[in-house]
PDB file of C-alpha atoms and ligand atoms in Angstrom:
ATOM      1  CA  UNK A   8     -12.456  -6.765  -6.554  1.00 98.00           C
ATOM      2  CA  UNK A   9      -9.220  -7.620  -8.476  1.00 98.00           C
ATOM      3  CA  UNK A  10      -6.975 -10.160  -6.519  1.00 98.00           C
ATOM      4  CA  UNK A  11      -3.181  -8.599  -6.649  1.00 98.00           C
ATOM      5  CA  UNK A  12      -0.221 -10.870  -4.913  1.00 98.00           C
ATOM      6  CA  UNK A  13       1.850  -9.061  -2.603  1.00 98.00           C
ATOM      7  CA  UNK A  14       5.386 -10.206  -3.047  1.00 98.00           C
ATOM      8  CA  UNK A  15       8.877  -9.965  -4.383  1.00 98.00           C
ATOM      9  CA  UNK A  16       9.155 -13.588  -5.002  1.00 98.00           C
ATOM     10  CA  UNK A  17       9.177 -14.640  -9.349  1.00 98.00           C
ATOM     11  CA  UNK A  18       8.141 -18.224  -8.207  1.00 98.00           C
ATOM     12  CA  UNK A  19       4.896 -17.092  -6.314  1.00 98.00           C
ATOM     13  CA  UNK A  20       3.977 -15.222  -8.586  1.00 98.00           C
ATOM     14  CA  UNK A  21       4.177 -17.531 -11.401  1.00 98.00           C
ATOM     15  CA  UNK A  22       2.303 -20.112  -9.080  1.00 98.00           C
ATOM     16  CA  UNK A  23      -0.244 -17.777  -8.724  1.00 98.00           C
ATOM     17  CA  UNK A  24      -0.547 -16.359 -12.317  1.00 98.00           C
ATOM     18  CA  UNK A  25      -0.893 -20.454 -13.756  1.00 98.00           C
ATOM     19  CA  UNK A  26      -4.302 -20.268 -11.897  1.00 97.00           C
ATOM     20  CA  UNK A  27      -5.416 -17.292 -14.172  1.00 97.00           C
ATOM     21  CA  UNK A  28      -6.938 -15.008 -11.185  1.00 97.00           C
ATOM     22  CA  UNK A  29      -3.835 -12.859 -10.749  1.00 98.00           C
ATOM     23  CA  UNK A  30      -4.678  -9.006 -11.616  1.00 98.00           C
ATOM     24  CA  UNK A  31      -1.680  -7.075 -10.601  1.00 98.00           C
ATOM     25  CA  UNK A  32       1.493  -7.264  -8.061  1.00 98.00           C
ATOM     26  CA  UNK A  33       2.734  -5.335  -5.010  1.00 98.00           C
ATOM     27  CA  UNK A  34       6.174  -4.964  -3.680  1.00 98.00           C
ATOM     28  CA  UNK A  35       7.659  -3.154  -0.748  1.00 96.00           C
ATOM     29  CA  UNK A  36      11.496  -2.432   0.298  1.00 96.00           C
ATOM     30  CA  UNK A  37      11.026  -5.279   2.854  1.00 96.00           C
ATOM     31  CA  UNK A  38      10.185  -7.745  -0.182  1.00 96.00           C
ATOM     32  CA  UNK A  39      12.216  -6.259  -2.654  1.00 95.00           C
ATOM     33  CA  UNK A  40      15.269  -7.157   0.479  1.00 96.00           C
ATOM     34  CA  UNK A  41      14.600 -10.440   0.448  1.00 96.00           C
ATOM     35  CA  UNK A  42      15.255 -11.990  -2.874  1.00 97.00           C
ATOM     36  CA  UNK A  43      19.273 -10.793  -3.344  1.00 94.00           C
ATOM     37  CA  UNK A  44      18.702  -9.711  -6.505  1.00 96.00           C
ATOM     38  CA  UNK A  45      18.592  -5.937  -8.387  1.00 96.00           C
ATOM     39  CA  UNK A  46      15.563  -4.579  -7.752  1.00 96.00           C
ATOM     40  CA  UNK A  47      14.947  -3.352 -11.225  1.00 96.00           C
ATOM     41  CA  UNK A  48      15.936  -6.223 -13.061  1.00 97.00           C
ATOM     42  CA  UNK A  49      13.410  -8.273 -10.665  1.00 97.00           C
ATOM     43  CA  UNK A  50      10.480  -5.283 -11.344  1.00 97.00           C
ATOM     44  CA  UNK A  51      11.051  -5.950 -15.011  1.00 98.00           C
ATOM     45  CA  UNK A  52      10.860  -9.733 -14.798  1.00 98.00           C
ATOM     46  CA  UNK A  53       7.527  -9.403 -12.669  1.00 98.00           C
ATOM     47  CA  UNK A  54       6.254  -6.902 -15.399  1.00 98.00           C
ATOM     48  CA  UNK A  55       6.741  -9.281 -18.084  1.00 98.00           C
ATOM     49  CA  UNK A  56       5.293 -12.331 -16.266  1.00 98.00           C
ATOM     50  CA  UNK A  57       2.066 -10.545 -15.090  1.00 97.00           C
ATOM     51  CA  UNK A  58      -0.971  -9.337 -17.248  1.00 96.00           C
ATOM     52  CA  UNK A  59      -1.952  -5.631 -15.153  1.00 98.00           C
ATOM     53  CA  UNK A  60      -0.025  -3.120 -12.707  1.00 98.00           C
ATOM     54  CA  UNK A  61       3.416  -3.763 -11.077  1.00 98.00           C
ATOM     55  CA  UNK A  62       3.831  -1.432  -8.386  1.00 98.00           C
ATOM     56  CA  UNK A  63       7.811  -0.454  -6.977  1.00 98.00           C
ATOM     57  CA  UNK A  64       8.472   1.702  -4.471  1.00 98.00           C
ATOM     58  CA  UNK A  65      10.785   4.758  -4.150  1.00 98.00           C
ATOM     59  CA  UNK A  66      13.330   4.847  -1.594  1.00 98.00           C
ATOM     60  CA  UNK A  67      14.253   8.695  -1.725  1.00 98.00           C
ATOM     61  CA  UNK A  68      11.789  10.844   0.906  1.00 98.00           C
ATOM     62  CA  UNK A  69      12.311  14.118  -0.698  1.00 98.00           C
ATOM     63  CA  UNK A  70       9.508  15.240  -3.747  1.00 98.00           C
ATOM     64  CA  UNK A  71      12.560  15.472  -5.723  1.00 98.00           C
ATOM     65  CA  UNK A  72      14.392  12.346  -5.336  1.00 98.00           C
ATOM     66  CA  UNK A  73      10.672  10.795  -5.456  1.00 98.00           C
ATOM     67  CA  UNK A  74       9.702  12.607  -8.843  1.00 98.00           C
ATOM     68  CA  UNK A  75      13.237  10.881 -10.335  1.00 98.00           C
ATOM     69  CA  UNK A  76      13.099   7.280  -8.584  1.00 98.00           C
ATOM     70  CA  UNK A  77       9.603   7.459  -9.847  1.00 98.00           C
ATOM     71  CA  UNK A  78      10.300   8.498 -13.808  1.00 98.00           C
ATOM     72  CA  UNK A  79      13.283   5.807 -13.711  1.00 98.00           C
ATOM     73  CA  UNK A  80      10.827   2.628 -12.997  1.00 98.00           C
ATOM     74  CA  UNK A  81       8.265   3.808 -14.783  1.00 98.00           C
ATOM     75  CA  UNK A  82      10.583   3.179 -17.629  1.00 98.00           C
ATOM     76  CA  UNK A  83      11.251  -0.159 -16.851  1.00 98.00           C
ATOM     77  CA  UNK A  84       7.767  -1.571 -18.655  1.00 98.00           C
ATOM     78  CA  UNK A  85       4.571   0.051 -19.360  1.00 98.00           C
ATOM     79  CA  UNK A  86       2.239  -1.202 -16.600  1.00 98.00           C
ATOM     80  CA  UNK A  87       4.988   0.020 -13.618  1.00 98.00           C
ATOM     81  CA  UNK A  88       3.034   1.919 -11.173  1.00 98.00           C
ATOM     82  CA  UNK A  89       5.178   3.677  -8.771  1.00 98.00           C
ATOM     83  CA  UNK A  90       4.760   3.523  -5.052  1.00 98.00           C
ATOM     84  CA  UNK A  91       5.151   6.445  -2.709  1.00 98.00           C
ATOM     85  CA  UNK A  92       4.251   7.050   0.562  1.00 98.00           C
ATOM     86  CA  UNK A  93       1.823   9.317   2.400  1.00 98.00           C
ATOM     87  CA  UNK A  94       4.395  12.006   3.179  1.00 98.00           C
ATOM     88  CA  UNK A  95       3.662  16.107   2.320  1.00 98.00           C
ATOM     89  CA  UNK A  96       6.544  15.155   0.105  1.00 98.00           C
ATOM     90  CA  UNK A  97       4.877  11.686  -1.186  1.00 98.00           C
ATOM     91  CA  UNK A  98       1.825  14.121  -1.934  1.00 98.00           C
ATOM     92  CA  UNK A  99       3.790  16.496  -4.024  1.00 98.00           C
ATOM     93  CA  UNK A 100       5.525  13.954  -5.904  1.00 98.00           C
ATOM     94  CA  UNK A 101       2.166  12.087  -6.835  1.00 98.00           C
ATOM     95  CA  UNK A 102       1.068  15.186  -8.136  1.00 98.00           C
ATOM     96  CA  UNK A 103       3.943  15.754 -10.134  1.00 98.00           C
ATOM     97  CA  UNK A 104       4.163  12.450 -11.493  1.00 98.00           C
ATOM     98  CA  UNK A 105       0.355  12.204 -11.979  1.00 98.00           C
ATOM     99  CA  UNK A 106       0.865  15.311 -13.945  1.00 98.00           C
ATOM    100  CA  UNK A 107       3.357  13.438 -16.783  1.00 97.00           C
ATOM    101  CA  UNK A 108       0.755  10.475 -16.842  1.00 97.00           C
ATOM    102  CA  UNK A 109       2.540   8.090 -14.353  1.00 98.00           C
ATOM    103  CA  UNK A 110       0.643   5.561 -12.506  1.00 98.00           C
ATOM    104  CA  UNK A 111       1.110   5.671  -8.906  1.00 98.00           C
ATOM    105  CA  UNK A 112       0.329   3.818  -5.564  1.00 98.00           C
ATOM    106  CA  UNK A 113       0.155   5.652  -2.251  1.00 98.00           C
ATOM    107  CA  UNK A 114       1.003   3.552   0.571  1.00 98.00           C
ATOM    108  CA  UNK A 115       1.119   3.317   4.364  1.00 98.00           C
ATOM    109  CA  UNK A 116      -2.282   4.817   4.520  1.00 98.00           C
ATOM    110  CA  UNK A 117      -3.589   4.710   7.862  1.00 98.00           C
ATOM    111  CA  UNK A 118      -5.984   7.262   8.085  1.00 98.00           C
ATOM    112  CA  UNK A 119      -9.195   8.780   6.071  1.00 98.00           C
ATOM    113  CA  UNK A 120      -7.490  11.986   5.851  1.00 98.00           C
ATOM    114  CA  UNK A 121      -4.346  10.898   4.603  1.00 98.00           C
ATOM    115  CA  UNK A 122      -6.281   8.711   1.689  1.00 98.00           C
ATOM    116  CA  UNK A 123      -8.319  12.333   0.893  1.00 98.00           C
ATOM    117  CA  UNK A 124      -4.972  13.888   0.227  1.00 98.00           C
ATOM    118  CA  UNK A 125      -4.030  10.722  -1.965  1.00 98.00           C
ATOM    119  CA  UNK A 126      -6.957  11.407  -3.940  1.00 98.00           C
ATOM    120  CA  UNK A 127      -6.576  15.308  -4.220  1.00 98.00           C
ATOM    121  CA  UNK A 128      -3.257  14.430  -5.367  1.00 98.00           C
ATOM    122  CA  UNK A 129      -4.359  12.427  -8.435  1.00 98.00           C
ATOM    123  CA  UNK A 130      -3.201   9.236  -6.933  1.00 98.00           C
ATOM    124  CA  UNK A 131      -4.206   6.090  -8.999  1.00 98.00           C
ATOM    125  CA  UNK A 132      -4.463   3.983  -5.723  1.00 98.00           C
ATOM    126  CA  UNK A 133      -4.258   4.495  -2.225  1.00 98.00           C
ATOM    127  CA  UNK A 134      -3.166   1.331   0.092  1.00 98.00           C
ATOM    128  CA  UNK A 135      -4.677   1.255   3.793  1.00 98.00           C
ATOM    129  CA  UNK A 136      -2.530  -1.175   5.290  1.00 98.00           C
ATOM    130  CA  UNK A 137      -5.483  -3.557   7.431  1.00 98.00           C
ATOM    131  CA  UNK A 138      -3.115  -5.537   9.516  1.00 98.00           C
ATOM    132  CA  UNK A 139      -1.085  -3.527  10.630  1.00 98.00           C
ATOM    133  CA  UNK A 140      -4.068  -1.267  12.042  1.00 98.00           C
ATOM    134  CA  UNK A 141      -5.797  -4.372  13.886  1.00 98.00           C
ATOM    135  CA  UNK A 142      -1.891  -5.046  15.258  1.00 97.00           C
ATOM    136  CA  UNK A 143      -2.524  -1.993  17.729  1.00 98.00           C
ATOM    137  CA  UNK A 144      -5.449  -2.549  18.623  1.00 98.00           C
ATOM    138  CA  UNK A 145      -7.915  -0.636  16.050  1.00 98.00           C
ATOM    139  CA  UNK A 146     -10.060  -2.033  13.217  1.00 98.00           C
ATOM    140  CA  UNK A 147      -8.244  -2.217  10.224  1.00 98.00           C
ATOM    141  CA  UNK A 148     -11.969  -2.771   7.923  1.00 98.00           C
ATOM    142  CA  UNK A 149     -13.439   0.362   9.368  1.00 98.00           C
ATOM    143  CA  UNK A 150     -10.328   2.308   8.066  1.00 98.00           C
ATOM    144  CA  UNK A 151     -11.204   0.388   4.442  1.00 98.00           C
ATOM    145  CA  UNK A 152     -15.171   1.024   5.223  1.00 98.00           C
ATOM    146  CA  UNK A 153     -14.409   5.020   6.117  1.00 98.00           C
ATOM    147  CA  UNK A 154     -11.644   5.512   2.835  1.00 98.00           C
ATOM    148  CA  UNK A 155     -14.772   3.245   0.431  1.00 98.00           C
ATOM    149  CA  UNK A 156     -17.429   5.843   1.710  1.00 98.00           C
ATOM    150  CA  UNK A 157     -15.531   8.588   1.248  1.00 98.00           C
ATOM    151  CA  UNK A 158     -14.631   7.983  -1.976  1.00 98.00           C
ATOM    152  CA  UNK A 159     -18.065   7.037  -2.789  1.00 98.00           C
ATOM    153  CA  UNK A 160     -19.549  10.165  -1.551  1.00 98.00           C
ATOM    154  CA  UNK A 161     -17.330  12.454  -3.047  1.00 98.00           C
ATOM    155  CA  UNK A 162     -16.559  10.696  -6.516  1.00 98.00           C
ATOM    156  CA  UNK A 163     -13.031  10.095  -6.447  1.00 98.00           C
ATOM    157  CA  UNK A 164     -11.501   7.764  -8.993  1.00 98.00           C
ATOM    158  CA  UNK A 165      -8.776   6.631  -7.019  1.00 98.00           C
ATOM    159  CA  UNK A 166      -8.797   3.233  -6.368  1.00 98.00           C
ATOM    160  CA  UNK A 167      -9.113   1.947  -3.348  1.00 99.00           C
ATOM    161  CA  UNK A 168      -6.051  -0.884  -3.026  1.00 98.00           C
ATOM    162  CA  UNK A 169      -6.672  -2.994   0.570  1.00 98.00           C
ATOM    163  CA  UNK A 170      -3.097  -3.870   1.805  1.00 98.00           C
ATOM    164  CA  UNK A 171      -1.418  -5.419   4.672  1.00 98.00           C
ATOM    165  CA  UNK A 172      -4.284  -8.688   4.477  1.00 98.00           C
ATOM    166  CA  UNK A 173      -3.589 -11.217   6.852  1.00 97.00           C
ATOM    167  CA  UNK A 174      -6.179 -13.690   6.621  1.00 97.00           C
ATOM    168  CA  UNK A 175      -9.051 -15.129   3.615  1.00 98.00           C
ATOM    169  CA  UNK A 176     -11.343 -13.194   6.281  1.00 98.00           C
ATOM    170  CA  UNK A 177      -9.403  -9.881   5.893  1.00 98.00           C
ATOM    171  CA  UNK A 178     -10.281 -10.779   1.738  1.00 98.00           C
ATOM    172  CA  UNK A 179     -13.498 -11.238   2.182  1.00 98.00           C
ATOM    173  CA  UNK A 180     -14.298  -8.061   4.147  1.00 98.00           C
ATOM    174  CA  UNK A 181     -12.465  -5.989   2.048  1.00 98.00           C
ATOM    175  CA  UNK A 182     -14.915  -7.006  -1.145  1.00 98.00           C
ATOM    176  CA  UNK A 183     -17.551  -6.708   1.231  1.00 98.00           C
ATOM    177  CA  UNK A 184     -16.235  -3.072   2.435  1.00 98.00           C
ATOM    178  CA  UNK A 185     -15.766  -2.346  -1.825  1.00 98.00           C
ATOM    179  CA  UNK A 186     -12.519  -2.039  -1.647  1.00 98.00           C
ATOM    180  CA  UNK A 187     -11.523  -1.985  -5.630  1.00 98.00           C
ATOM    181  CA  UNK A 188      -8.172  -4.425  -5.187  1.00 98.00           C
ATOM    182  CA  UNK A 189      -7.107  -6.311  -2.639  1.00 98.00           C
ATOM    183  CA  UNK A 190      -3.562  -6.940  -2.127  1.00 98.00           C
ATOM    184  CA  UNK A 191      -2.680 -10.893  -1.037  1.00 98.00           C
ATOM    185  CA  UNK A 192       0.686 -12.581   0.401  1.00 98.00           C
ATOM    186  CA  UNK A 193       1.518 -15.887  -0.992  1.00 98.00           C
ATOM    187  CA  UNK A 194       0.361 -17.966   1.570  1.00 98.00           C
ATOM    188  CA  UNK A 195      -2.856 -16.192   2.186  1.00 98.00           C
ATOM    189  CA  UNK A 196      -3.484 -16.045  -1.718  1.00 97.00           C
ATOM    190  CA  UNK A 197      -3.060 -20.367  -1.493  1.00 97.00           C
ATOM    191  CA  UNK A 198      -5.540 -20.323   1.751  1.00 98.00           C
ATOM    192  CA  UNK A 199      -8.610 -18.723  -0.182  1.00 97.00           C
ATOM    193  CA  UNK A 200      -8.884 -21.803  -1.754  1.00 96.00           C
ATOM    194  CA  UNK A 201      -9.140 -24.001   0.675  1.00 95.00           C
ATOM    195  CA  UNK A 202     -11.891 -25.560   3.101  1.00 96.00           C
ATOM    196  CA  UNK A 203     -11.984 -29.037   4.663  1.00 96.00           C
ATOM    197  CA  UNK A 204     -15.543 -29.789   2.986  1.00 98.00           C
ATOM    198  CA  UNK A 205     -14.491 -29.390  -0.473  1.00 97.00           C
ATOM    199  CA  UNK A 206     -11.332 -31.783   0.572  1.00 96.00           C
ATOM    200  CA  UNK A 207     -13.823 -34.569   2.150  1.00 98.00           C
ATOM    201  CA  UNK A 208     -16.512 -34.032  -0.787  1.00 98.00           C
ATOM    202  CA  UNK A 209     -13.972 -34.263  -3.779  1.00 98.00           C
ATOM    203  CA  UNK A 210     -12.412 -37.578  -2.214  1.00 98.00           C
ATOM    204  CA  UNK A 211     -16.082 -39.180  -1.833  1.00 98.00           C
ATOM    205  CA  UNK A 212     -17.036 -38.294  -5.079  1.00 98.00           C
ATOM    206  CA  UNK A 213     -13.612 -39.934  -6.465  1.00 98.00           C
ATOM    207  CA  UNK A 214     -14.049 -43.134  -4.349  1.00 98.00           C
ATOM    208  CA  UNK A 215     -18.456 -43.418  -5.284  1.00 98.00           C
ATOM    209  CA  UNK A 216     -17.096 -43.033  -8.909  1.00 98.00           C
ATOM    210  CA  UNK A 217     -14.257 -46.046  -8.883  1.00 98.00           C
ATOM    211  CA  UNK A 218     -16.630 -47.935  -6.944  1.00 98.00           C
ATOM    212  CA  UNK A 219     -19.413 -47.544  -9.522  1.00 98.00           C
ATOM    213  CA  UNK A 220     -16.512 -48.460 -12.275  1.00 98.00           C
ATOM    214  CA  UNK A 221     -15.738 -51.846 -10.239  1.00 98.00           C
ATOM    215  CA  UNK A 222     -19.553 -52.429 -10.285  1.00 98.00           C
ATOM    216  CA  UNK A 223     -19.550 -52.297 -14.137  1.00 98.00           C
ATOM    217  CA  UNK A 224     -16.710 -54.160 -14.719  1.00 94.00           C
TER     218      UNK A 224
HETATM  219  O1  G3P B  18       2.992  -4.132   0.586  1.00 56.35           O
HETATM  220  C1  G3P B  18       2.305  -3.433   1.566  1.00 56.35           C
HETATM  221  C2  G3P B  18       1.631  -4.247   2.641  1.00 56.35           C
HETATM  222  O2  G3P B  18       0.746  -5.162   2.050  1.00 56.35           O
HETATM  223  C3  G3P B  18       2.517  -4.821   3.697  1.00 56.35           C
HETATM  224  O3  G3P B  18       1.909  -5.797   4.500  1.00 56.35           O
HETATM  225  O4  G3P B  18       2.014  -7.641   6.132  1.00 56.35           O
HETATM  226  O5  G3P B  18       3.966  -6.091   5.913  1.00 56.35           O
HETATM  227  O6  G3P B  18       1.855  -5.314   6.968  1.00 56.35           O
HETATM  228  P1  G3P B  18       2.463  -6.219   5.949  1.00 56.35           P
END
């Protein structure tokens, strides 16, 4: 499963990149709003900093005003892939633009039904948003589990792109449900690595190993 950051932000994603796990970057309107800058001129900095897909979203929710938001970023740097949602209108567009070789991300999946359309459409990925399914109540890793099998079953190659992860746990399940990419804020992509033990070991190991050095001496 290919760890993607989910985020507007240059300097996260730079943090993130250094480490040499980051695969691929997400943005939405809401993250694109808060950085105060053009949102293509921050699309192409994030394409030129990261190594795999940069996805930006259209705005327009007409197949028309879709199909020419989408051509316009995918000119902004090869590994664009355009973001549209899971509208009869976000459908047609995807097929359109799928048809002239464009990358593209379907978002605000909630449903099985809605990520079988994605994939009749020629989507490249489909985003089930997790969290914001468990917010009301429902399980968003059986959505994930349901759109994996699916897939499985009937041979789709669209990937399956788990969004909307709120916790390590939310990772974790999502590679366990197969989920293809996985989708990561900041600060959840800086909790993976963390766990107490590792903390307590690391500083024992660094005070056995002066204290063997003072024994030498
Ligand atoms: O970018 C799409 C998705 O990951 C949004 O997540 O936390 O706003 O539900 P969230």
């Amino acid at each position: 499963m290919k760890l993607w950051l989910d985020t507007a932000n240059i300097d996260e994603i730079r943090e993130i990149n250094a480490w040499g796990v980051l695969a691929g970057v997400t943005t939405n309107p809401t993250l694109a709003g808060k950085e105060g800058v053009p949102f293509e001129q921050r699309l192409k900095e994030i394409a030129a900093e990261v190594d795999g897909p940069v996805c930006g979203e259209v705005i327009s929710t007409e197949r028309d005003g879709m199909i020419a938001e989408g051509l316009k970023l995918a000119e902004i740097a090869p590994n664009i892939v355009v973001k549209a949602p899971v509208t009869s209108e976000g459908y047609a567009a995807v097929t359109e633009l799928a048809k002239r070789g464009i990358k593209t991300n379907m978002t605000l999946c909630f449903s099985p039904a809605q990520a079988i359309l994605a994939a009749e459409a020629g989507a490249t990925y489909i985003s089930p948003f997790l969290g914001r399914v468990d917010d009301i109540g429902n399980d968003g890793i059986d959505l994930l589990n349901e759109i994996v099998e699916i897939y499985r079953v009937q041979g789709y190659t669209t990937y399956v792109l788990a969004a909307s992860l709120r916790s390590p746990q939310h990772v974790v399940d999502s590679a366990k449900a197969g989920a293809d990419v996985a989708t990561l804020p900041h600060s959840v992509f800086k909790a993976l690595v963390k766990h107490p033990l590792t903390d307590i070991g690391l500083k024992r190991f660094l005070d056995d190993w002066e204290a063997y050095q003072r024994a030498l001496a």
